[in-house]
Coordinates of C-alpha atoms in Angstrom, one line a residue:
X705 CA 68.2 111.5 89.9
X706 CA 67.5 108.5 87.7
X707 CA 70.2 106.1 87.7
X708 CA 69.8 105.3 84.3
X709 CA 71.9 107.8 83.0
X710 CA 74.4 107.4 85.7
X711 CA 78.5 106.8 85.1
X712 CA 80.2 106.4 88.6
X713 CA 81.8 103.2 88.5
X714 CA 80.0 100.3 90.5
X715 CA 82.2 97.8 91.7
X716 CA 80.9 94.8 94.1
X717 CA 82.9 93.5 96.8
X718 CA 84.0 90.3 97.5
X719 CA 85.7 89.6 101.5
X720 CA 87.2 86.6 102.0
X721 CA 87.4 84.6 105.5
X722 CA 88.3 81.0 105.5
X723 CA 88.2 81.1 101.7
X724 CA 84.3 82.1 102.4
X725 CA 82.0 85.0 101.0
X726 CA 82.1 87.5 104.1
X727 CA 80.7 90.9 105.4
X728 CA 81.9 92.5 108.6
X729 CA 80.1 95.5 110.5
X730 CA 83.0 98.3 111.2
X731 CA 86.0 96.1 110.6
X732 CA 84.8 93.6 113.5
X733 CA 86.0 90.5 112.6
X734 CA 83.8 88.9 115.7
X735 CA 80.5 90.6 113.7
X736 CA 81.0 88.4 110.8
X737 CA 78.3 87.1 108.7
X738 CA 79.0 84.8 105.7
X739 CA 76.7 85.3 102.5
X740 CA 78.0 82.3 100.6
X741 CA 81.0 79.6 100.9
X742 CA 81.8 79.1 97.4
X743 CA 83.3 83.1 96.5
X744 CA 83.5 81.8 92.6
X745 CA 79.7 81.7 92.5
X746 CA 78.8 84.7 93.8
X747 CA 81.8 86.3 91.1
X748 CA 79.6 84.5 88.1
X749 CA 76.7 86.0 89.4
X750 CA 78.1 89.2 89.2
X751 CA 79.3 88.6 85.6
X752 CA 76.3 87.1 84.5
X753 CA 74.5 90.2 85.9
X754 CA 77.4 92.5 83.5
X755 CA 80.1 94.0 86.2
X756 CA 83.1 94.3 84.6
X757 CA 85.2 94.4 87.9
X758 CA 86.1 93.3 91.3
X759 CA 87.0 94.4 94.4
X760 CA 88.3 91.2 96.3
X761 CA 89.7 91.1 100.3
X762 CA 91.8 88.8 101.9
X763 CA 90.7 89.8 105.5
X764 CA 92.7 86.3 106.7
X765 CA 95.7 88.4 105.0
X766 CA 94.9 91.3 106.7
X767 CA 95.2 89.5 110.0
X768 CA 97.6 87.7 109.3
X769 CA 100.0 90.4 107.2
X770 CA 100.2 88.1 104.5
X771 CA 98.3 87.1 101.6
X772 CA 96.0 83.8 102.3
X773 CA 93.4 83.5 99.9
X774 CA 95.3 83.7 96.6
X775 CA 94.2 80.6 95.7
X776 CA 90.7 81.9 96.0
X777 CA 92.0 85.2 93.9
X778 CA 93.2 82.6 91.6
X779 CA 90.1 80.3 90.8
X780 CA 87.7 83.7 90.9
X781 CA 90.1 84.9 88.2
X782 CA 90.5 81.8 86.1
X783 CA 86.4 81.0 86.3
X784 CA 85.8 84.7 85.8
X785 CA 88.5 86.8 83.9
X786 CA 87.2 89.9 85.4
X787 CA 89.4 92.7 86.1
X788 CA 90.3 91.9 89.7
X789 CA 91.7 94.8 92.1
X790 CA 93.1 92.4 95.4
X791 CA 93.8 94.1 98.8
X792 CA 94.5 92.8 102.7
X793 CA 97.7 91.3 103.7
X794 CA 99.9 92.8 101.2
X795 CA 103.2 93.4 103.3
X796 CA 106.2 92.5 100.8
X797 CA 107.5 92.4 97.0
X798 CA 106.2 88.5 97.4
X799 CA 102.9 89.3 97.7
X800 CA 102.1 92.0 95.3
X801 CA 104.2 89.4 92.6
X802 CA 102.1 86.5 94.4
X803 CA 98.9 88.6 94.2
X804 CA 99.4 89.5 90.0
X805 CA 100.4 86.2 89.7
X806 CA 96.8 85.1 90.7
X807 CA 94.8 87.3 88.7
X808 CA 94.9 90.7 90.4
X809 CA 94.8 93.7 87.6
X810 CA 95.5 96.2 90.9
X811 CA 96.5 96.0 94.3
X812 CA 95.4 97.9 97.0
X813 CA 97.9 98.6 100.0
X814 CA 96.8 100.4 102.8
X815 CA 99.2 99.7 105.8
X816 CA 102.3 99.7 104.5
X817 CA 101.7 102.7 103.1
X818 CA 101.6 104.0 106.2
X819 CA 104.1 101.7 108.4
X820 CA 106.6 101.7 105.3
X821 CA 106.3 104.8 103.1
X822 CA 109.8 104.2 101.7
X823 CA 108.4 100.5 100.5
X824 CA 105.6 101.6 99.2
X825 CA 106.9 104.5 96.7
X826 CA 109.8 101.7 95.7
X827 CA 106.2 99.8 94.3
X828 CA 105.2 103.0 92.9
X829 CA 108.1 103.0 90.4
X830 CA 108.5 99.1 90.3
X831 CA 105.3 98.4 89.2
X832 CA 103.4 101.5 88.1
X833 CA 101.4 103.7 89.9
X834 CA 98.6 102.9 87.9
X835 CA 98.3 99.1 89.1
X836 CA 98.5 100.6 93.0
X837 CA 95.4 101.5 94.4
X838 CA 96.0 103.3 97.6
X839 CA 93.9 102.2 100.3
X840 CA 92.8 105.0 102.9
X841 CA 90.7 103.5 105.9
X842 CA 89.6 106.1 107.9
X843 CA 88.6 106.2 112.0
X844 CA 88.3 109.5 113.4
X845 CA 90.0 111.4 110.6
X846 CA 93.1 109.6 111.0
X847 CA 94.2 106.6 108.9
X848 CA 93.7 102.7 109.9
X849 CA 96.2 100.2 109.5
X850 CA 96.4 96.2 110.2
X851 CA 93.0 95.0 109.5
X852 CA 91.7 98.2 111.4
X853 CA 92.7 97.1 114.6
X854 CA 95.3 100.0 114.8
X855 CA 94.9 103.5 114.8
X856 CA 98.0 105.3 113.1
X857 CA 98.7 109.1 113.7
X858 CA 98.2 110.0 110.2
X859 CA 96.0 112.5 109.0
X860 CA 94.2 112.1 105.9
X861 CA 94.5 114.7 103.7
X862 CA 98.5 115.2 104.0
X863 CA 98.4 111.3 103.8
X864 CA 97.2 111.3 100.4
X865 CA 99.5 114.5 99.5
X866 CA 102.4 112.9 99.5
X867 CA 101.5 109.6 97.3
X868 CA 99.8 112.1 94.9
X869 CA 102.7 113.5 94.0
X870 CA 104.3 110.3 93.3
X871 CA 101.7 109.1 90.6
X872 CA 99.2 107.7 92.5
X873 CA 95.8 108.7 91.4
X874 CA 93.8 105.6 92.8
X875 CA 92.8 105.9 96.2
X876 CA 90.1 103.9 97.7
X877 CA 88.7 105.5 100.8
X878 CA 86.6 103.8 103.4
X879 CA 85.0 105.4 106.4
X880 CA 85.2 102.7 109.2
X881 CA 82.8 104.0 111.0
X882 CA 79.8 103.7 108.6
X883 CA 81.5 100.1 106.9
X884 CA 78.9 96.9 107.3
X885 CA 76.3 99.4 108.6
X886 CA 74.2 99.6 105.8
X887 CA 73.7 103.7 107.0
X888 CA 74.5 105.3 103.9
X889 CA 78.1 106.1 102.8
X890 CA 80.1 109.5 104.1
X891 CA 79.4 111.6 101.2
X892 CA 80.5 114.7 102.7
X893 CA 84.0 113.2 103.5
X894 CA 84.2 112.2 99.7
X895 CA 83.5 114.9 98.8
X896 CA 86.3 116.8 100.9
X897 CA 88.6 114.9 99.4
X898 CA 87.4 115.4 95.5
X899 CA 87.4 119.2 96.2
X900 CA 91.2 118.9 97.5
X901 CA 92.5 116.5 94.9
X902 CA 89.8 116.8 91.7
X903 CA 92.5 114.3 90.0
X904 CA 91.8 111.8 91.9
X905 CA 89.9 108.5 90.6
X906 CA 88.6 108.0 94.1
X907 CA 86.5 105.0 94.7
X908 CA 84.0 105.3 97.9
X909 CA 83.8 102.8 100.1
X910 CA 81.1 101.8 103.6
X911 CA 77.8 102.4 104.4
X912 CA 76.1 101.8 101.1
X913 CA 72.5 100.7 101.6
X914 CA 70.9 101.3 98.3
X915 CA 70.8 102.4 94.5
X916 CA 69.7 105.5 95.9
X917 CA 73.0 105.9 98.4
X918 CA 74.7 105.6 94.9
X919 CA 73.2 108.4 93.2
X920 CA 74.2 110.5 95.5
X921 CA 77.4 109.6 96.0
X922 CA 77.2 110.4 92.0
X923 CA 75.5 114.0 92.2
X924 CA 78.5 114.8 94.6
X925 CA 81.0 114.2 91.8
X926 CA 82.9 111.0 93.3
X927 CA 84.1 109.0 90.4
X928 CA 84.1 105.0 91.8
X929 CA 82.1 102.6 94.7
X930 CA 82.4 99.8 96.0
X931 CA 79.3 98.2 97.4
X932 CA 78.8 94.9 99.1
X933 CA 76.3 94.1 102.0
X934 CA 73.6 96.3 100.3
X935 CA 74.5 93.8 97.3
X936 CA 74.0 90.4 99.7
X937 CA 71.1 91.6 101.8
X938 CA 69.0 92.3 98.2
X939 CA 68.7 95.9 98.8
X940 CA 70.2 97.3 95.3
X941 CA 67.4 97.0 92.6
X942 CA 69.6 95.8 89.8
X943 CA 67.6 97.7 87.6
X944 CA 68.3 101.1 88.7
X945 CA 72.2 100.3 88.1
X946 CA 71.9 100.0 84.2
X947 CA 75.0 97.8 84.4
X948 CA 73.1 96.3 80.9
X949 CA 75.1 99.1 79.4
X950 CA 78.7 99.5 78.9
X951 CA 80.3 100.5 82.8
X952 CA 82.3 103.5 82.4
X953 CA 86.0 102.6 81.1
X954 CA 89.0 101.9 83.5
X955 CA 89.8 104.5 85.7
X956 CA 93.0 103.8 85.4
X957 CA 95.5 106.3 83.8
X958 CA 95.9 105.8 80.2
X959 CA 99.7 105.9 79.5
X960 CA 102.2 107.5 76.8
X961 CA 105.0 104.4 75.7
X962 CA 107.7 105.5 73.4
X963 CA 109.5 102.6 71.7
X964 CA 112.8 102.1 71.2
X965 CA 113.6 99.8 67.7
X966 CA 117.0 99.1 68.0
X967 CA 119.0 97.7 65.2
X968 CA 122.4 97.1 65.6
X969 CA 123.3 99.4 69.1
X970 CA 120.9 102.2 67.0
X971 CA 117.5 103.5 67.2
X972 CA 115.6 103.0 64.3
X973 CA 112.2 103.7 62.8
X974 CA 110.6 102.5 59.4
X975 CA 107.2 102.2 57.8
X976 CA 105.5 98.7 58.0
X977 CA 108.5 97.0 59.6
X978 CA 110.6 98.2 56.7
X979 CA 112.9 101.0 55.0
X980 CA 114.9 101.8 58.3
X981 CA 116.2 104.8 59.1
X982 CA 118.6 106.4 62.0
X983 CA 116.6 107.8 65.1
X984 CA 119.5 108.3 67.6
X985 CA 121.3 106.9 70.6
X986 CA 118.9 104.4 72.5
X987 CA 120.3 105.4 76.0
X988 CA 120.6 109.1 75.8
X989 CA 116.8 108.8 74.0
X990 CA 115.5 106.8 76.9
X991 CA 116.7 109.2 79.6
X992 CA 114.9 112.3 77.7
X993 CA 111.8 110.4 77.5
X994 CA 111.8 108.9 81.8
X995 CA 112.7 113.0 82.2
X996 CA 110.2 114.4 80.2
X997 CA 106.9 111.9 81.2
X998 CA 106.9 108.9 79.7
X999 CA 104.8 106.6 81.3
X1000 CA 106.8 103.1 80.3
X1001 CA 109.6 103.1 78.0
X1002 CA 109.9 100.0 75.4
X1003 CA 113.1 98.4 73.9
X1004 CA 112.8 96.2 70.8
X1005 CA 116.1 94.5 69.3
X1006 CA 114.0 94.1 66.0
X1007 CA 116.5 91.9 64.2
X1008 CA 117.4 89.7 67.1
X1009 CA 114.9 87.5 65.9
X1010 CA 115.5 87.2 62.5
X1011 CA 119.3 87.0 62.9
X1012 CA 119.1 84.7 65.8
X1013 CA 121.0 86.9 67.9
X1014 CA 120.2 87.8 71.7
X1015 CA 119.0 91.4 72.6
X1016 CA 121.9 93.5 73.6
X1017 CA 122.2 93.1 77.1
X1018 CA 124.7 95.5 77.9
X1019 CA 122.6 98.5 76.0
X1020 CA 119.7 97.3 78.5
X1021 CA 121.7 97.9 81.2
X1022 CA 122.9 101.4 80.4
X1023 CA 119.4 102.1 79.2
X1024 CA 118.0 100.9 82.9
X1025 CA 120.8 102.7 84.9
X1026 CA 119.2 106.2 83.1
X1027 CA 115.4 106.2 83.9
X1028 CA 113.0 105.5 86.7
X1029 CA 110.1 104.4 84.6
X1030 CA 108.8 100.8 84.2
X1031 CA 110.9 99.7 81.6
X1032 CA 109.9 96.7 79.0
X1033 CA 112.4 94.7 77.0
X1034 CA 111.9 92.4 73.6
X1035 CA 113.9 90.9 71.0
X1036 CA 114.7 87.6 70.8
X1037 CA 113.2 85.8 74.0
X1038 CA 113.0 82.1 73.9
X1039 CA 113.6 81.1 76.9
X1040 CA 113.3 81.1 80.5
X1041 CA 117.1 81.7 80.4
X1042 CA 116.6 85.0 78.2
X1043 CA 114.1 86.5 80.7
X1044 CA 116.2 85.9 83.8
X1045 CA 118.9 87.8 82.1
X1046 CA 117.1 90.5 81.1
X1047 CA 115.8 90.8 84.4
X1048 CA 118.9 91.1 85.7
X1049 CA 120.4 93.6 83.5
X1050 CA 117.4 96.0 84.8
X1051 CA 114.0 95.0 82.7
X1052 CA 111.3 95.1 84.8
X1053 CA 109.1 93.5 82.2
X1054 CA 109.6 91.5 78.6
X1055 CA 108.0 91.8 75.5
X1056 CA 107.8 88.6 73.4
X1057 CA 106.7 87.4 70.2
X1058 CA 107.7 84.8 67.8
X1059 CA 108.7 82.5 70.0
X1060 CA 105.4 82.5 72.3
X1061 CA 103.8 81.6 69.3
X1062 CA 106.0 78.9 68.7
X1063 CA 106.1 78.0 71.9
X1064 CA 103.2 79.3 73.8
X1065 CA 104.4 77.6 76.8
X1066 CA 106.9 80.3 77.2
X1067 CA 104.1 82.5 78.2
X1068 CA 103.1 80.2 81.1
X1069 CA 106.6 79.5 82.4
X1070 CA 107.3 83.2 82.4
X1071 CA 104.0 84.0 84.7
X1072 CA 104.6 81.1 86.7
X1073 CA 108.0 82.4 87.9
X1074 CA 108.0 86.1 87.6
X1075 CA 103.9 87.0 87.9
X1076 CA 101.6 87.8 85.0
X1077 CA 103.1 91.4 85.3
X1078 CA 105.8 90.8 83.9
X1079 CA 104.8 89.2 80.7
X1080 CA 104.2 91.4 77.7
X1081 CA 103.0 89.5 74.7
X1082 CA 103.0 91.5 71.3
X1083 CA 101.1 90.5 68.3
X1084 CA 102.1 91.5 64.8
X1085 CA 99.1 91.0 62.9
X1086 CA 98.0 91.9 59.4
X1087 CA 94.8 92.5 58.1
X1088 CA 94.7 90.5 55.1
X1089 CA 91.9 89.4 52.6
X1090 CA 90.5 86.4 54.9
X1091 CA 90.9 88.9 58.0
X1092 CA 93.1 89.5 60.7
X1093 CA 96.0 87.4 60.6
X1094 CA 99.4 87.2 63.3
X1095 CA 102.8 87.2 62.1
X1096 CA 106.1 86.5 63.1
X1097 CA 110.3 87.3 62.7
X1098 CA 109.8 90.6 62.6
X1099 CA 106.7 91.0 60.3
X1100 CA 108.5 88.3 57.7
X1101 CA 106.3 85.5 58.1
X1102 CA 102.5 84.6 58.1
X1103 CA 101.4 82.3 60.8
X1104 CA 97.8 80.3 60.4
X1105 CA 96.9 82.0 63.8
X1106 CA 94.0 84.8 63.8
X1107 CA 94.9 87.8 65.8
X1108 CA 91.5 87.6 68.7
X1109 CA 92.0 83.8 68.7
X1110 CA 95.5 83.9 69.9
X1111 CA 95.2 87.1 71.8
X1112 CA 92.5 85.0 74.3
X1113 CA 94.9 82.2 74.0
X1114 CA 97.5 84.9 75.4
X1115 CA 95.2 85.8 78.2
X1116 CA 94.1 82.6 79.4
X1117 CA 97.7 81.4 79.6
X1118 CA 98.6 84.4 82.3
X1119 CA 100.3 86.9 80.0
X1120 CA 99.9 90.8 82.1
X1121 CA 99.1 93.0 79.2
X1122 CA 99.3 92.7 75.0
X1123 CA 100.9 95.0 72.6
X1124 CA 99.0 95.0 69.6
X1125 CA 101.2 96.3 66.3
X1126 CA 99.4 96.7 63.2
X1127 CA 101.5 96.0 60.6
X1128 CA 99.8 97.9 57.6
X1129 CA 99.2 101.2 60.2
X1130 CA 102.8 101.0 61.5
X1131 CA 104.9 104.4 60.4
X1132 CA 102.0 105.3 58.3
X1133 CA 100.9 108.3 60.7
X1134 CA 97.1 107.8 59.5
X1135 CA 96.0 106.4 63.4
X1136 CA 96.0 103.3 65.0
X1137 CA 94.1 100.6 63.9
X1138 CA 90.9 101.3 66.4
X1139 CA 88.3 99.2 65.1
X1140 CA 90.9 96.0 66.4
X1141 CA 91.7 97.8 69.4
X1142 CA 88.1 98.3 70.3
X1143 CA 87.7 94.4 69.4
X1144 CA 90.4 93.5 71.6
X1145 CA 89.3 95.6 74.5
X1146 CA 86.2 94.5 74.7
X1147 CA 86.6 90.9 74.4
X1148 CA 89.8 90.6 76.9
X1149 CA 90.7 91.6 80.5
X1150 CA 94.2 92.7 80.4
X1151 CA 95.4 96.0 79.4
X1152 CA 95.6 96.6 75.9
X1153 CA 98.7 98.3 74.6
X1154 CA 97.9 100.3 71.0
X1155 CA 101.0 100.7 68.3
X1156 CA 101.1 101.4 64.6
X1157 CA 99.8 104.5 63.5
X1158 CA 100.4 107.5 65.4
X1159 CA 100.8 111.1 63.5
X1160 CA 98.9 113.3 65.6
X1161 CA 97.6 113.8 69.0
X1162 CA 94.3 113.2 68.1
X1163 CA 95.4 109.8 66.6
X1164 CA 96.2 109.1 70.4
X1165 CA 92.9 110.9 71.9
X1166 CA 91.3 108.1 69.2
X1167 CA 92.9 104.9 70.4
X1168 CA 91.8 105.7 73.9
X1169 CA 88.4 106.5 73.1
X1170 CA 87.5 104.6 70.1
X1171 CA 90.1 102.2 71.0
X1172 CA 89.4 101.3 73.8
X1173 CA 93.2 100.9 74.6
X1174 CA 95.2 101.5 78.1
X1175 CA 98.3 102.3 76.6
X1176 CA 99.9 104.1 73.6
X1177 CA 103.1 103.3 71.8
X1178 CA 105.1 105.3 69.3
X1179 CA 108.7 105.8 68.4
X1180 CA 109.2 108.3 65.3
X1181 CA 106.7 111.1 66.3
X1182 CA 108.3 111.7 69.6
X1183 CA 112.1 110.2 68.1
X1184 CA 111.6 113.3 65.7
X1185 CA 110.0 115.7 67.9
X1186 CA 107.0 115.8 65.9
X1187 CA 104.9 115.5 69.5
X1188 CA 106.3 116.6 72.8
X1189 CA 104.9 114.3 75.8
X1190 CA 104.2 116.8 78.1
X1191 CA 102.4 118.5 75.1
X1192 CA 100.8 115.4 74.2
X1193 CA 99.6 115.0 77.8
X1194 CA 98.0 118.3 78.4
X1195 CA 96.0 118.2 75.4
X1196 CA 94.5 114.8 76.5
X1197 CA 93.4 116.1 79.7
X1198 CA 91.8 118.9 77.6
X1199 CA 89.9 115.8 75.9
X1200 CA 89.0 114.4 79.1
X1201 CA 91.3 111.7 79.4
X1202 CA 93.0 111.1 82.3
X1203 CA 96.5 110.3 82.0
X1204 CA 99.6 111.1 84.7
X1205 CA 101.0 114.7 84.3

């Protein structure tokens, strides 16, 4: 097969030791060898050379069952702004926050998953299946935990069973056996897997020896793999990877966001941010949409802003207490203060605005404490006659500020994801502004939340593919029932996108 026309994912591998560029044969930390001492090197090179993503190691924090290296995580991340998935060591809510915090897109937990199923579903729904990676190290068929040094009793197709049907569809599966060995990868247990659970984005991992060890891994259908001494040892012709070309898009789900305008205790919905109209009870519309298959749900206070006033805290509350899906929270933030008591009340992430752009601090103090996951900055931005311009208090006000300037500014200062509104597509139903989208996509890191625009399912299918984007938001085609989600979902999967049924 010529690799040339070839769309498994390639990710390279980065283990850490002593903050040190590392291989290990079969998990044996006494047959280490280290490639290079400087880690943030070696990720440049793999930029420069076009790899979109990471797959970084703490193997210290997988001895040690805590993270180590994040400072490492940290500098590859701020040196690189690659999309980083971080794994090894990861045993408590402080280190996935600690982890996200330092640049990690994903996390991949292997152990705990095992040790502490109860744990690791409570991450599922804290912080989205789609930013957990399940991590499935095999030895003999049964499932490896603690830096491989243990041998648990699990077996691993019913392993993966049970996280499946939670939302996980990321597993990364490594066969101890052939890891380090430079033998060629265990295609045939890849492929069991993919004929068991054909949802699964599953990414390969040990043995991997050549671009040719790739292919194959391709012609058997597995979607992802992760390649790292064949990398170090010069035995991948970089050539034969075509990585000059665009890498497949994220594996990641894409996910379905219905909003939640709220103007005074009401859900509302207009057409470009004006002539309001009623949409119906925020909490009892939140519950239908966490039962029905939202991915996310989003609450805006769209006058708090404007009017000065705090977002509704108590409606939060009641909102939270009603669904188990990550739930985001906007509307007059300007403070540290604001986010703690959202928090509180049952947010698991906030959405702000004006006052990051008056204060773009905010953005920073916010990731510093809580972790860049938490931190959703939305951009109102207009295309006007001199281009694509931000604006603020609720669409009122023009801001000297171009929409991809501060969206990097945004980026570079920590923020998790964006959520881009355009103002001119918002309640118009013609599609989402995709050209911007695509823009945004391609020139950030961070997941790029679409809004303004949707009136049909294809508009969706087109702001994931055109696009580019992670998410989609709408209010007033599901608020109406013009579009069911589970409706919506099954027709994307028809288009080939994969999104959590």
């Amino acid at each position: 097969m010529n690799l040339q026309t070839m769309k498994i994912e390639l990710i390279p591998a980065i283990d850490l030791i002593d903050g040190k560029c590392v291989r290990l044969t079969k998990g044996d930390y006494a047959q280490k060898k280290v490639y290079n001492e400087d880690p943030v090197s070696v990720a440049l090179e793999f930029k420069r050379h076009g790899f979109k993503r990471l797959h970084v190691v703490d193997l210290d924090g997988a001895k040690s069952k805590h993270i180590v290296n994040d400072q490492v995580l940290r500098a590859i991340y701020d040196a690189t702004h690659l999309t980083i998935d971080f794994g090894g060591g990861i045993k408590t809510d402080e280190d996935i926050e600690k982890a996200f915090n330092a640049g990690a897109s994903m996390v991949t937990v292997g152990s705990v998953a095992v040790t502490n199923p109860d744990l690791f579903s409570q991450w599922i729904r804290k912080y989205g299946a789609q930013r957990m990676i399940l991590g499935a190290d095999v030895r003999n068929g049964k499932i490896s935990i603690n830096g491989w040094k243990e041998d648990s009793s699990e077996d691993l197709i019913p392993f993966l069973r049970k996280y499946i049907e939670q939302g996980v569809t990321n597993v990364l599966c490594t066969e101890i056996s052939k890891d380090g060995t430079l033998a060629g990868p265990a295609t045939n247990l890849y492929k069991k897997i993919m004929e068991t659970y054909p949802q699964l984005h599953l990414i390969a991992s040990g043995g991997i020896s050549s671009a040719e060890d790739i292919s194959q891994l391709q012609e058997a259908g597995i979607p992802a793999v992760v390649f790292g001494k064949a990398w170090y040892e010069g035995r991948i012709e970089l050539s034969k990877l075509n990585i000059s070309a665009p890498l497949p898009a994220s594996p990641l789900a894409k996910r379905i966001i219905p909003c939640l305008d709220v103007k005074d205790g009401e859900t509302v919905k207009g057409v470009n941010f004006v002539n309001l109209r009623s949409a119906g009870d925020p909490v009892e519309l939140g519950k239908a949409y966490s039962e029905t298959g939202a991915d996310e749900l989003v609450f805006l206070d769209i006058t708090a802003t404007h009017e000065g006033r705090k977002t509704f805290t108590e409606m939060v509350t009641r909102v939270a207490s009603e669904i188990n899906i990550p739930f985001t929270v906007g509307g007059g933030i300007s403070s540290i203060k604001d986010v703690d008591r959202l928090l509180s009340a049952g947010a698991d992430k906030v959405s702000i605005n004006s006052a990051a752009i008056r204060n773009p601090e905010l953005i920073n103090e916010i990731t510093g404490k809580y972790g860049s996951q938490v931190c959703v900055c939305a951009i109102d931005a207009r295309h006007d006659a001199d281009g694509w311009h931000c604006y603020v208090r609720g669409g009122r006000e023009r801001v000297e500020l171009g929409l991809f300037e501060w969206a990097r500014e945004v980026q570079d200062r920590g923020a998790g994801e964006i959520l881009f509104t355009s103002m001119d597509h918002d309640g118009v139903k013609a599609g989402y502004a995709n050209d911007a989208l695509a823009r945004l996509s391609d020139e950030l890191n961070i997941p790029i939340i679409a809004s303004g625009g949707a009136g049909t399912m294809q508009h969706f299918r087109d702001a994931f593919t055109w696009g580019k984007a992670d998410a989609a938001l709408a209010a007033s085609v599901f608020h109406f029932g013009e579009i069911g989600i589970p409706e919506l979902k099954r027709y994307l999967m028809s288009e080939g996108i994969n999104v959590r049924v």
